Coordinates of C-alpha atoms in Angstrom, one line a residue:
Chain C
M297 CA 32.7 -16.7 12.8
E298 CA 30.8 -18.0 10.0
G299 CA 31.9 -16.9 6.7
L300 CA 29.6 -14.1 4.5
P301 CA 29.1 -16.2 1.5
E302 CA 27.0 -19.0 4.2
Y303 CA 25.5 -16.5 6.1
L304 CA 24.2 -14.7 3.1
A305 CA 22.8 -18.4 1.7
R306 CA 21.8 -19.4 4.9
K307 CA 19.6 -15.6 6.0
K308 CA 18.1 -16.0 2.2
N309 CA 16.5 -19.6 2.7
Y310 CA 15.0 -18.3 5.9
I311 CA 13.6 -15.3 4.9
N312 CA 12.5 -16.5 1.0
D313 CA 10.7 -19.5 3.5
H314 CA 8.8 -16.8 5.6
L315 CA 7.8 -14.9 2.3
I316 CA 6.1 -17.7 0.9
Q317 CA 4.3 -18.7 4.1
Y318 CA 3.0 -15.0 4.7
I319 CA 1.6 -14.9 0.9
Y320 CA -0.5 -18.5 2.1
E321 CA -1.5 -17.6 5.0
Y322 CA -3.0 -14.1 3.9
T323 CA -4.1 -14.2 -0.1
D324 CA -7.1 -16.4 -0.9
E325 CA -7.7 -15.5 -4.9
G326 CA -5.5 -17.8 -6.6
R327 CA -3.9 -15.8 -9.8
L328 CA -3.4 -13.3 -7.5
R329 CA -1.0 -15.6 -5.3
E330 CA 0.2 -16.9 -8.2
A331 CA 1.4 -13.2 -9.3
M332 CA 2.9 -12.1 -5.7
L333 CA 4.7 -15.7 -5.1
Y334 CA 6.2 -15.3 -9.0
S335 CA 8.1 -11.9 -8.6
V336 CA 8.8 -12.8 -4.5
Q337 CA 10.7 -15.9 -6.2
A338 CA 12.4 -14.2 -8.9
G339 CA 15.4 -14.9 -7.4
G340 CA 16.4 -11.3 -4.8
K341 CA 19.7 -11.5 -3.1
R342 CA 17.6 -10.6 -0.1
L343 CA 20.1 -7.8 0.7
R344 CA 17.9 -5.2 2.2
P345 CA 16.0 -8.0 5.3
I346 CA 19.7 -9.6 5.7
L347 CA 20.4 -6.2 6.8
L348 CA 17.5 -5.5 9.0
L349 CA 18.4 -9.4 10.7
A350 CA 22.6 -8.6 10.4
T351 CA 21.6 -5.0 12.5
A352 CA 19.4 -6.9 15.2
E353 CA 22.1 -9.9 15.3
A354 CA 24.3 -6.7 15.7
Y355 CA 23.0 -6.2 19.0
G356 CA 22.2 -9.6 20.1
E357 CA 18.6 -10.1 19.2
N358 CA 17.6 -13.3 17.7
E359 CA 16.0 -13.4 14.0
I360 CA 12.6 -14.7 15.5
K361 CA 11.6 -10.6 16.4
A362 CA 12.9 -9.1 13.1
M363 CA 12.0 -11.8 10.3
A364 CA 8.3 -10.0 9.9
A365 CA 9.8 -6.6 9.7
A366 CA 12.4 -8.2 7.1
C367 CA 9.9 -9.6 5.2
A368 CA 7.7 -6.8 4.8
L369 CA 11.0 -4.7 3.6
E370 CA 11.5 -7.2 1.4
M371 CA 7.6 -7.3 0.0
I372 CA 7.6 -3.5 -0.5
H373 CA 10.9 -3.8 -2.5
T374 CA 9.5 -6.1 -4.4
Y375 CA 6.0 -4.0 -5.1
S376 CA 8.2 -1.4 -5.7
L377 CA 9.8 -3.2 -8.7
I378 CA 6.6 -4.5 -9.9
H379 CA 4.9 -0.9 -10.5
D380 CA 8.5 0.5 -11.8
D381 CA 8.9 -2.1 -14.5
L382 CA 4.9 -1.5 -16.2
P383 CA 4.8 0.1 -19.3
A384 CA 3.9 3.2 -18.0
M385 CA 7.0 3.7 -15.9
D386 CA 10.4 1.8 -17.0
D387 CA 8.5 0.0 -19.3
D388 CA 11.0 -3.5 -18.1
D389 CA 10.3 -7.0 -19.7
V390 CA 12.9 -8.5 -18.0
R391 CA 14.3 -8.5 -14.5
R392 CA 17.0 -10.7 -12.9
G393 CA 17.3 -12.5 -16.2
Q394 CA 13.1 -14.0 -15.7
M395 CA 10.2 -12.3 -17.2
T396 CA 8.3 -8.9 -15.8
S397 CA 5.5 -9.4 -14.1
H398 CA 3.0 -7.7 -16.6
R399 CA 5.1 -10.0 -19.1
K400 CA 4.6 -13.1 -17.4
F401 CA 0.8 -12.0 -16.5
D402 CA -0.7 -9.3 -17.1
E403 CA -0.7 -5.3 -16.8
A404 CA -4.0 -5.5 -14.2
T405 CA -2.4 -8.3 -12.8
A406 CA 1.0 -6.8 -11.8
I407 CA -0.7 -3.6 -10.4
L408 CA -2.9 -5.9 -8.1
A409 CA -0.1 -8.0 -6.7
G410 CA 1.8 -5.1 -6.3
D411 CA -0.9 -3.4 -4.3
A412 CA -1.3 -6.7 -2.1
L413 CA 2.4 -6.8 -1.6
L414 CA 2.5 -3.4 -0.4
T415 CA -0.5 -3.9 1.7
L416 CA 0.3 -7.1 3.6
S417 CA 3.8 -5.5 4.8
F418 CA 1.5 -3.3 6.9
Q419 CA -0.1 -6.6 7.8
V420 CA 2.3 -8.9 9.1
I421 CA 4.3 -6.3 11.0
A422 CA 0.5 -5.6 13.0
E423 CA 0.2 -9.7 13.0
E424 CA 3.6 -10.7 14.7
E425 CA 2.9 -11.8 17.8
N426 CA 6.5 -11.8 19.1
L427 CA 6.7 -8.0 19.4
T428 CA 4.6 -5.7 21.6
S429 CA 2.1 -3.5 20.3
E430 CA 4.2 -0.5 20.9
E431 CA 7.0 -2.1 18.5
R432 CA 4.7 -3.3 15.6
I433 CA 3.3 0.8 15.5
F434 CA 6.8 2.0 15.6
L435 CA 8.0 -0.5 12.9
V436 CA 4.8 0.6 10.6
K437 CA 5.4 4.3 11.8
E438 CA 8.8 3.3 10.1
L439 CA 8.3 1.5 7.0
S440 CA 5.8 3.7 5.5
S441 CA 7.3 7.0 6.5
A442 CA 10.4 5.5 4.5
S443 CA 8.6 4.2 1.7
G444 CA 5.7 6.5 0.9
G445 CA 5.1 10.3 -0.3
R446 CA 8.7 11.4 1.2
G447 CA 10.5 8.3 1.1
M448 CA 10.6 5.9 -1.7
V449 CA 7.5 7.0 -3.7
A450 CA 9.0 10.3 -4.3
G451 CA 12.2 9.2 -4.6
Q452 CA 10.5 7.4 -8.0
M453 CA 8.5 10.4 -9.0
L454 CA 11.5 12.6 -8.9
D455 CA 13.0 9.8 -10.5
M456 CA 10.6 10.4 -13.5
Q457 CA 10.5 13.6 -14.0
S458 CA 14.9 13.7 -14.5
E459 CA 15.3 11.2 -17.0
D460 CA 15.9 12.4 -20.3
K461 CA 17.3 15.3 -18.4
Q462 CA 21.2 15.5 -17.2
V463 CA 21.1 16.4 -13.3
S464 CA 23.3 17.6 -10.9
L465 CA 25.0 15.2 -8.1
H466 CA 23.3 16.7 -5.7
A467 CA 19.8 16.2 -7.8
L468 CA 20.9 12.8 -8.8
E469 CA 21.6 11.9 -4.4
T470 CA 18.3 13.3 -3.6
I471 CA 16.4 10.7 -6.4
H472 CA 18.4 7.7 -4.7
K473 CA 18.2 9.0 -0.8
N474 CA 14.7 9.1 -1.2
K475 CA 14.3 6.4 -4.0
T476 CA 16.9 3.0 -2.6
G477 CA 18.7 4.9 0.6
R478 CA 15.2 5.2 2.5
L479 CA 14.6 1.6 2.1
L480 CA 18.1 0.7 3.4
N481 CA 17.8 3.5 6.3
F482 CA 15.2 1.4 7.4
A483 CA 16.8 -2.0 7.7
V484 CA 19.3 -0.7 9.6
S485 CA 16.8 1.6 12.1
A486 CA 14.4 -0.9 12.4
G487 CA 16.9 -3.7 13.5
A488 CA 18.9 -1.8 15.5
Y489 CA 15.5 -0.8 17.1
I490 CA 14.2 -4.6 17.4
G491 CA 18.0 -4.8 18.7
N492 CA 17.2 -2.4 21.3
A493 CA 20.3 -0.1 20.4
S494 CA 20.7 2.9 22.0
Q495 CA 19.3 6.6 20.7
E496 CA 23.4 7.0 20.5
E497 CA 23.8 3.7 18.4
R498 CA 20.9 4.2 16.0
K499 CA 21.9 7.7 15.1
E500 CA 25.1 6.4 14.0
L501 CA 23.5 3.1 12.1
V502 CA 21.0 5.5 10.1
N503 CA 24.3 7.2 9.4
M504 CA 25.9 4.6 7.9
G505 CA 22.3 3.2 6.4
E506 CA 22.9 6.6 4.7
A507 CA 26.2 5.8 3.2
L508 CA 25.3 1.9 2.5
G509 CA 22.8 3.9 0.0
L510 CA 24.7 5.7 -1.8
I511 CA 27.6 3.2 -1.8
F512 CA 25.0 0.5 -3.2
Q513 CA 23.7 2.9 -6.0
I514 CA 26.9 4.0 -7.1
Q515 CA 27.7 0.2 -7.3
D516 CA 25.1 0.2 -9.8
D517 CA 25.8 2.7 -12.1
I518 CA 29.5 1.2 -12.3
L519 CA 28.5 -2.3 -12.8
D520 CA 25.7 -0.6 -15.6
V521 CA 29.4 -0.1 -17.6
T522 CA 31.6 -2.7 -16.4
G523 CA 29.8 -5.6 -15.3
D524 CA 28.9 -8.9 -17.1
A525 CA 25.5 -9.3 -18.4
E526 CA 25.9 -13.2 -17.8
V527 CA 26.9 -12.3 -14.1
M528 CA 24.2 -9.8 -14.2
G529 CA 20.9 -11.2 -15.3
K530 CA 20.1 -7.7 -17.4
P531 CA 21.5 -6.1 -20.2
V532 CA 24.9 -3.4 -19.2
G533 CA 25.3 -0.3 -20.9
S534 CA 21.5 0.3 -20.4
D535 CA 22.0 3.9 -19.0
E536 CA 24.7 5.0 -21.9
G537 CA 22.0 5.2 -24.4
N538 CA 19.4 7.7 -22.8
F539 CA 20.3 10.6 -20.6
K540 CA 20.0 9.6 -17.5
S541 CA 22.1 10.8 -14.9
T542 CA 25.1 8.3 -13.5
Y543 CA 27.8 8.7 -11.7
P544 CA 30.0 8.1 -14.1
K545 CA 28.7 10.3 -16.4
L546 CA 29.6 12.8 -13.2
L547 CA 32.2 12.0 -12.0
G548 CA 34.3 9.2 -14.6
L549 CA 34.5 6.2 -13.9
D550 CA 37.5 7.1 -11.5
G551 CA 35.4 10.0 -9.9
A552 CA 32.8 7.2 -9.2
M553 CA 34.7 4.4 -7.3
E554 CA 36.6 6.9 -5.8
Q555 CA 33.4 8.7 -4.2
K556 CA 32.0 5.1 -3.6
N557 CA 35.3 4.2 -1.4
N558 CA 34.5 7.5 0.7
Y559 CA 31.2 6.1 1.3
V560 CA 33.1 3.2 2.5
Q561 CA 35.5 4.7 4.6
Q562 CA 31.8 6.6 5.8
A563 CA 29.8 3.4 6.8
Q564 CA 32.6 1.3 8.5
Q565 CA 33.4 5.0 10.7
S566 CA 29.5 4.9 11.7
L567 CA 29.6 1.2 12.4
I568 CA 32.5 1.7 14.6
A569 CA 30.6 4.8 17.0
A570 CA 27.6 2.5 17.0
G571 CA 29.8 -0.4 18.8
A572 CA 29.2 -2.7 15.8
E573 CA 32.4 -2.7 14.4
G574 CA 33.7 -7.0 14.0
T575 CA 29.7 -7.5 13.2
M576 CA 28.7 -9.4 10.4
L577 CA 27.5 -5.7 9.4
S578 CA 31.0 -4.7 8.9
K579 CA 31.6 -7.2 6.2
L580 CA 27.9 -6.1 4.3
I581 CA 29.7 -2.9 3.8
D582 CA 32.8 -4.3 1.5
Y583 CA 30.6 -7.2 -0.2
L584 CA 27.9 -4.3 -1.1
S585 CA 30.7 -2.1 -2.4
K586 CA 32.3 -4.7 -4.5
R587 CA 29.2 -6.5 -5.5
D588 CA 29.3 -7.6 -9.1
H589 CA 25.1 -8.6 -10.1
Chain S
M215 CA -31.0 15.1 16.0
E216 CA -29.6 16.7 13.2
G217 CA -31.0 15.9 10.0
L218 CA -29.6 13.4 7.7
P219 CA -28.4 15.9 4.9
E220 CA -26.8 18.1 7.5
Y221 CA -25.3 15.2 8.9
L222 CA -23.7 14.5 6.0
A223 CA -22.3 18.1 5.1
R224 CA -20.8 18.5 8.3
K225 CA -18.9 15.5 8.3
K226 CA -17.9 15.7 4.8
N227 CA -16.3 19.0 5.3
Y228 CA -14.4 17.7 8.4
I229 CA -13.4 14.8 6.6
N230 CA -11.9 16.9 3.7
D231 CA -9.9 19.1 5.9
H232 CA -8.5 16.0 7.5
L233 CA -7.5 14.4 4.2
I234 CA -5.5 17.4 2.6
Q235 CA -3.7 18.1 6.1
Y236 CA -2.1 14.6 6.2
I237 CA -1.6 14.8 3.0
Y238 CA 0.2 18.1 3.2
E239 CA 2.0 16.3 6.3
Y240 CA 3.1 13.3 4.7
T241 CA 3.6 14.0 1.3
D242 CA 6.4 15.8 -0.5
E243 CA 7.5 15.8 -3.8
G244 CA 5.2 18.5 -5.6
R245 CA 3.5 17.0 -8.5
L246 CA 2.8 13.9 -6.1
R247 CA 0.9 15.6 -3.6
E248 CA -0.7 17.7 -6.8
A249 CA -2.2 13.9 -8.0
M250 CA -3.0 12.6 -4.5
L251 CA -5.1 16.2 -3.8
Y252 CA -6.8 16.1 -7.0
S253 CA -8.1 12.4 -7.0
V254 CA -9.3 13.0 -2.9
Q255 CA -10.6 16.2 -3.6
A256 CA -12.7 15.0 -7.0
G257 CA -16.2 15.1 -4.8
G258 CA -17.0 11.8 -3.0
K259 CA -19.4 12.0 -1.0
R260 CA -17.4 10.0 1.9
L261 CA -19.8 7.3 2.7
R262 CA -17.4 5.5 4.2
P263 CA -15.7 7.9 6.1
I264 CA -19.3 8.9 7.7
L265 CA -20.1 5.4 8.3
L266 CA -17.6 4.9 10.5
L267 CA -17.3 7.9 12.7
A268 CA -21.6 7.8 12.4
T269 CA -20.8 4.3 14.0
A270 CA -18.4 5.2 16.5
E271 CA -20.9 8.3 17.7
A272 CA -24.1 5.3 18.0
Y273 CA -22.0 4.2 20.8
G274 CA -21.4 7.3 22.3
E275 CA -17.7 7.9 21.0
N276 CA -16.5 11.6 19.4
E277 CA -14.8 12.3 16.2
I278 CA -11.3 13.0 17.0
K279 CA -10.3 9.2 17.7
A280 CA -11.9 7.9 15.1
M281 CA -10.8 10.7 12.6
A282 CA -7.4 9.0 11.2
A283 CA -9.4 5.9 10.6
A284 CA -11.8 7.6 8.4
C285 CA -9.5 9.2 6.6
A286 CA -7.3 6.1 6.4
L287 CA -10.4 4.4 5.1
E288 CA -11.8 7.3 2.4
M289 CA -7.8 7.2 1.2
I290 CA -7.7 3.1 0.4
H291 CA -11.0 3.9 -1.2
T292 CA -9.4 6.5 -3.5
Y293 CA -6.3 4.4 -4.5
S294 CA -8.5 1.5 -5.6
L295 CA -10.4 4.1 -7.5
I296 CA -7.3 5.6 -9.6
H297 CA -5.6 2.4 -9.8
D298 CA -9.0 1.2 -11.0
D299 CA -9.5 3.6 -13.4
L300 CA -6.3 3.2 -15.2
P301 CA -5.8 1.6 -18.8
A302 CA -4.9 -1.8 -18.1
M303 CA -7.9 -2.2 -16.0
D304 CA -11.8 -0.4 -16.5
D305 CA -9.8 2.1 -18.7
D306 CA -12.0 5.4 -17.6
D307 CA -11.6 8.8 -18.7
V308 CA -14.0 10.4 -16.2
R309 CA -14.8 9.8 -12.9
R310 CA -17.4 12.1 -10.6
G311 CA -17.7 14.4 -13.7
Q312 CA -13.4 14.8 -14.2
M313 CA -11.0 13.6 -15.5
T314 CA -9.3 10.5 -13.6
S315 CA -5.7 10.5 -12.7
H316 CA -4.0 9.0 -15.4
R317 CA -5.9 11.4 -17.9
K318 CA -5.4 14.8 -15.7
F319 CA -1.9 13.4 -14.9
D320 CA 0.0 10.5 -16.6
E321 CA -0.2 6.8 -15.5
A322 CA 2.7 6.6 -14.0
T323 CA 1.8 9.3 -11.6
A324 CA -1.6 7.9 -11.5
I325 CA -0.2 4.6 -10.3
L326 CA 2.4 6.2 -7.6
A327 CA -0.2 8.5 -6.9
G328 CA -2.4 5.4 -5.6
D329 CA 0.7 3.8 -4.0
A330 CA 1.3 6.9 -1.7
L331 CA -2.2 7.1 -1.3
L332 CA -2.4 3.3 0.1
T333 CA 1.0 3.8 2.3
L334 CA -0.5 6.7 4.0
S335 CA -4.0 5.2 5.3
F336 CA -1.5 3.1 7.5
Q337 CA 0.7 5.8 8.3
V338 CA -2.0 8.2 9.7
I339 CA -3.2 5.2 12.2
A340 CA 0.1 4.8 12.8
E341 CA 0.8 8.0 13.8
E342 CA -2.6 9.2 15.9
E343 CA -2.0 9.5 19.4
N344 CA -5.4 10.1 20.6
L345 CA -4.9 5.9 20.0
T346 CA -3.0 3.7 22.3
S347 CA -0.4 1.3 20.8
E348 CA -3.1 -1.7 20.9
E349 CA -5.9 0.7 19.5
R350 CA -3.4 1.4 16.5
I351 CA -2.7 -2.4 15.5
F352 CA -5.9 -3.5 15.5
L353 CA -7.2 -1.0 12.6
V354 CA -3.9 -1.7 10.9
K355 CA -5.2 -5.2 10.8
E356 CA -8.9 -4.9 10.1
L357 CA -7.8 -2.7 7.0
S358 CA -5.3 -4.7 6.0
S359 CA -7.1 -7.5 6.1
A360 CA -9.6 -5.4 4.1
S361 CA -8.3 -3.9 1.5
G362 CA -5.5 -6.7 0.5
G363 CA -5.2 -10.3 -0.5
R364 CA -7.7 -11.6 0.9
G365 CA -10.6 -8.4 1.2
M366 CA -10.7 -5.6 -1.7
V367 CA -7.6 -6.5 -4.1
A368 CA -9.0 -10.0 -3.7
G369 CA -12.1 -8.7 -5.4
Q370 CA -10.5 -6.8 -8.0
M371 CA -8.8 -9.6 -9.4
L372 CA -11.8 -11.7 -9.4
D373 CA -14.1 -9.2 -11.1
M374 CA -11.7 -8.4 -13.6
Q375 CA -11.7 -12.4 -14.4
S376 CA -15.8 -12.5 -14.8
E377 CA -15.9 -9.4 -16.6
D378 CA -17.7 -10.2 -20.2
K379 CA -19.0 -13.7 -18.5
Q380 CA -22.3 -14.5 -17.2
V381 CA -21.5 -15.1 -13.4
S382 CA -24.3 -16.7 -10.6
L383 CA -26.1 -14.8 -8.5
H384 CA -23.3 -16.0 -5.8
A385 CA -19.9 -15.5 -7.7
L386 CA -21.5 -11.9 -7.9
E387 CA -22.4 -11.2 -4.4
T388 CA -18.3 -13.4 -3.6
I389 CA -17.3 -10.6 -6.2
H390 CA -19.0 -7.2 -4.4
K391 CA -18.3 -8.7 -0.6
N392 CA -14.4 -8.7 -1.5
K393 CA -14.8 -5.5 -3.3
T394 CA -17.0 -2.9 -1.5
G395 CA -18.7 -5.2 1.1
R396 CA -15.1 -5.8 3.0
L397 CA -14.4 -1.8 3.4
L398 CA -17.5 -0.7 4.2
N399 CA -17.4 -3.5 7.0
F400 CA -14.3 -2.3 8.0
A401 CA -16.4 0.9 8.6
V402 CA -18.7 -0.4 11.1
S403 CA -16.4 -3.1 12.1
A404 CA -13.5 0.2 13.3
G405 CA -16.2 2.4 14.6
A406 CA -17.6 0.1 16.4
Y407 CA -13.8 -0.9 17.8
I408 CA -13.3 2.9 18.2
G409 CA -16.4 3.4 20.0
N410 CA -16.1 0.3 22.7
A411 CA -19.5 -1.4 21.6
S412 CA -19.5 -5.0 23.0
Q413 CA -18.3 -8.0 21.1
E414 CA -21.9 -8.7 20.8
E415 CA -22.8 -5.4 19.5
R416 CA -20.3 -5.7 17.2
K417 CA -20.9 -8.9 15.4
E418 CA -23.6 -7.4 14.9
L419 CA -22.4 -4.5 13.2
V420 CA -21.0 -6.4 11.0
N421 CA -23.6 -8.4 9.5
M422 CA -25.0 -4.4 9.6
G423 CA -22.1 -3.9 7.2
E424 CA -22.2 -6.9 5.2
A425 CA -26.3 -5.7 4.3
L426 CA -25.2 -2.3 3.8
G427 CA -22.7 -3.7 1.1
L428 CA -25.0 -5.3 -0.6
I429 CA -27.6 -2.8 -0.7
F430 CA -24.7 0.0 -1.8
Q431 CA -24.1 -2.5 -5.3
I432 CA -27.7 -3.5 -6.1
Q433 CA -28.4 0.4 -5.5
D434 CA -25.1 0.7 -8.1
D435 CA -26.8 -1.9 -10.5
I436 CA -30.2 -0.3 -10.5
L437 CA -29.4 3.5 -11.4
D438 CA -26.8 2.1 -14.3
V439 CA -30.4 1.0 -15.1
T440 CA -32.7 3.6 -14.1
G441 CA -30.3 6.8 -13.2
D442 CA -30.2 10.6 -14.2
A443 CA -26.8 10.6 -16.3
E444 CA -26.6 14.2 -15.0
V445 CA -27.0 13.7 -11.2
M446 CA -24.7 10.8 -11.2
G447 CA -22.1 12.4 -13.1
K448 CA -20.9 9.4 -15.2
P449 CA -22.6 7.7 -17.8
V450 CA -25.6 5.6 -17.7
G451 CA -26.5 2.0 -19.2
S452 CA -22.5 1.3 -19.1
D453 CA -23.1 -2.3 -17.7
E454 CA -25.8 -3.3 -20.4
G455 CA -24.0 -2.7 -23.4
N456 CA -20.9 -5.5 -22.3
F457 CA -21.5 -8.3 -20.3
K458 CA -21.1 -7.8 -17.3
S459 CA -23.4 -9.7 -14.7
T460 CA -25.5 -7.3 -12.5
Y461 CA -28.5 -7.8 -10.1
P462 CA -31.4 -6.2 -12.9
K463 CA -29.8 -8.5 -15.3
L464 CA -30.3 -11.7 -13.3
L465 CA -32.8 -10.7 -11.1
G466 CA -35.1 -8.7 -13.4
L467 CA -35.3 -4.8 -12.3
D468 CA -38.4 -6.0 -9.7
G469 CA -36.6 -8.7 -8.7
A470 CA -33.2 -6.5 -8.3
M471 CA -35.3 -4.0 -6.0
E472 CA -37.3 -6.3 -4.0
Q473 CA -33.5 -8.4 -3.0
K474 CA -32.4 -4.8 -2.0
N475 CA -35.2 -4.2 0.7
N476 CA -34.7 -7.5 1.8
Y477 CA -31.4 -6.6 2.9
V478 CA -32.1 -3.4 3.9
Q479 CA -35.0 -5.3 6.2
Q480 CA -32.1 -7.4 7.7
A481 CA -29.5 -4.5 8.5
Q482 CA -32.0 -2.5 10.3
Q483 CA -32.7 -5.6 12.2
S484 CA -29.1 -6.5 13.1
L485 CA -28.9 -2.4 13.9
I486 CA -31.6 -2.7 16.8
A487 CA -30.1 -6.7 18.1
A488 CA -26.8 -3.9 18.5
G489 CA -28.6 -1.4 20.5
A490 CA -28.1 1.1 17.9
E491 CA -31.2 1.8 16.5
G492 CA -33.2 4.8 16.4
T493 CA -29.5 6.8 15.4
M494 CA -27.8 7.8 12.7
L495 CA -27.1 4.8 11.4
S496 CA -30.7 3.9 10.9
K497 CA -31.2 7.2 8.9
L498 CA -28.0 5.9 6.8
I499 CA -29.5 2.7 6.2
D500 CA -32.1 4.1 4.4
Y501 CA -30.5 6.9 2.7
L502 CA -27.8 4.4 1.1
S503 CA -30.7 2.5 -0.4
K504 CA -33.1 5.0 -1.9
R505 CA -29.7 7.0 -3.0
D506 CA -29.9 8.9 -6.7
H507 CA -26.1 8.8 -7.4

């Protein structure tokens, strides 16, 4: 089997090409397009769309049928970063080592570029002719559910309200399940659906996706304590200065690592139950739990 | 036939009920839901969704099949108002006689409420079981196209860039066609599609929709000169103080009225060609061209 680094690099290029192509195809206005391309090309790892493609592939489907959903997911993720970075939200000047959208352009442009990417995500799924109408509708339903007022946006809202407050572990996990988890869940659930996995297998994969979301978040919090700012492209220790609740703060650094390892075991077990052990997904779980940026 | 005022009032109530129901059904987080409901209940005339329903009805379809698309359209319109009112965009404190979302809540909440409404618009179409998958996909395609980077958002971007500049009549119409026209076009095109109008009839209706968008905008500009602030729920004369291009500024007040009447004639002719003369649509054209708020 191809090694994970080669696999990640290959998929990332493929996804990037399609993202750029979609934006050119469906956006006329010059400055708007420039801002959309700027954020999409800001050097993300494309973990979410790669997870979607890898899941479809684990069940024998090729990436052509899965590409629109994968890119739609990355567009949602990108729009959420643009809006989260705004002065009224997290007020961040730098993201992935480069200026955030409202710093590079202006606030109005950043708001509109986010709105356009969100809209485009549903458009590219609806326009994907390698999927049947039933498949496209399933994906629009799932993606809107994962990213809307009972998903990512709700999580962001909860996160804003918990700022400068010490919250319980349970409340923290509710925030992350919505803010980060639902999109990761969409990645595996959409990939499994496109790959024609059975209902039973999809259920197990959703469990895996849930664990993966928490692994992802715990590692984020751990990196904010132990990470290398150079490697990460953003300052570390930013959680410490404020009252933001994190796993290391609630459980200690060792406790957070242990909690993460529990979720890794859970995720690998769900993967076995879903009949997808030994696929690229298994390597992805390990990779996400050990990533250094 | 029922009179237009009764028809408008009846449809408005029906649409309001559904909008509220959809928001409750698909939004969990309390403050987010509150903000979405606040803007949706801010007393809009519901012209866009009523136009959609009236078009479907003109071709014999009842409103049940058309309601999801009608509400989706109003959600897009509402989200665009919330985002347009933000300090980084038009910086408006009052809309329809009440505080704008970011003044009533805060900027972050307003941004997220807009994002959630935009997402919900596609969700309610995808979930509508009175439509086939093909019909739902058609509507998602059309709505995303009308509202995204080649439609409404592009128009908003052009509008921001033309601020404090005197632009040509042609440039002004390009802005309005995108910013206002595309959604009105969606109303008639989606209504005609749901009502099973023929390709030929739909083409004529799209022409009507285009004229209607311009009528709508010219009347807006005229009201800013001649309107009654009390009736309109917003200050008049706001275009005069800045360098914003308007029809009365470019053509004079009489010229603007004449231009509007040309478009009214065009719209009525297209309606006849579409075989929908004598329906509620004909009354709606007159109503929109003469409205006082």
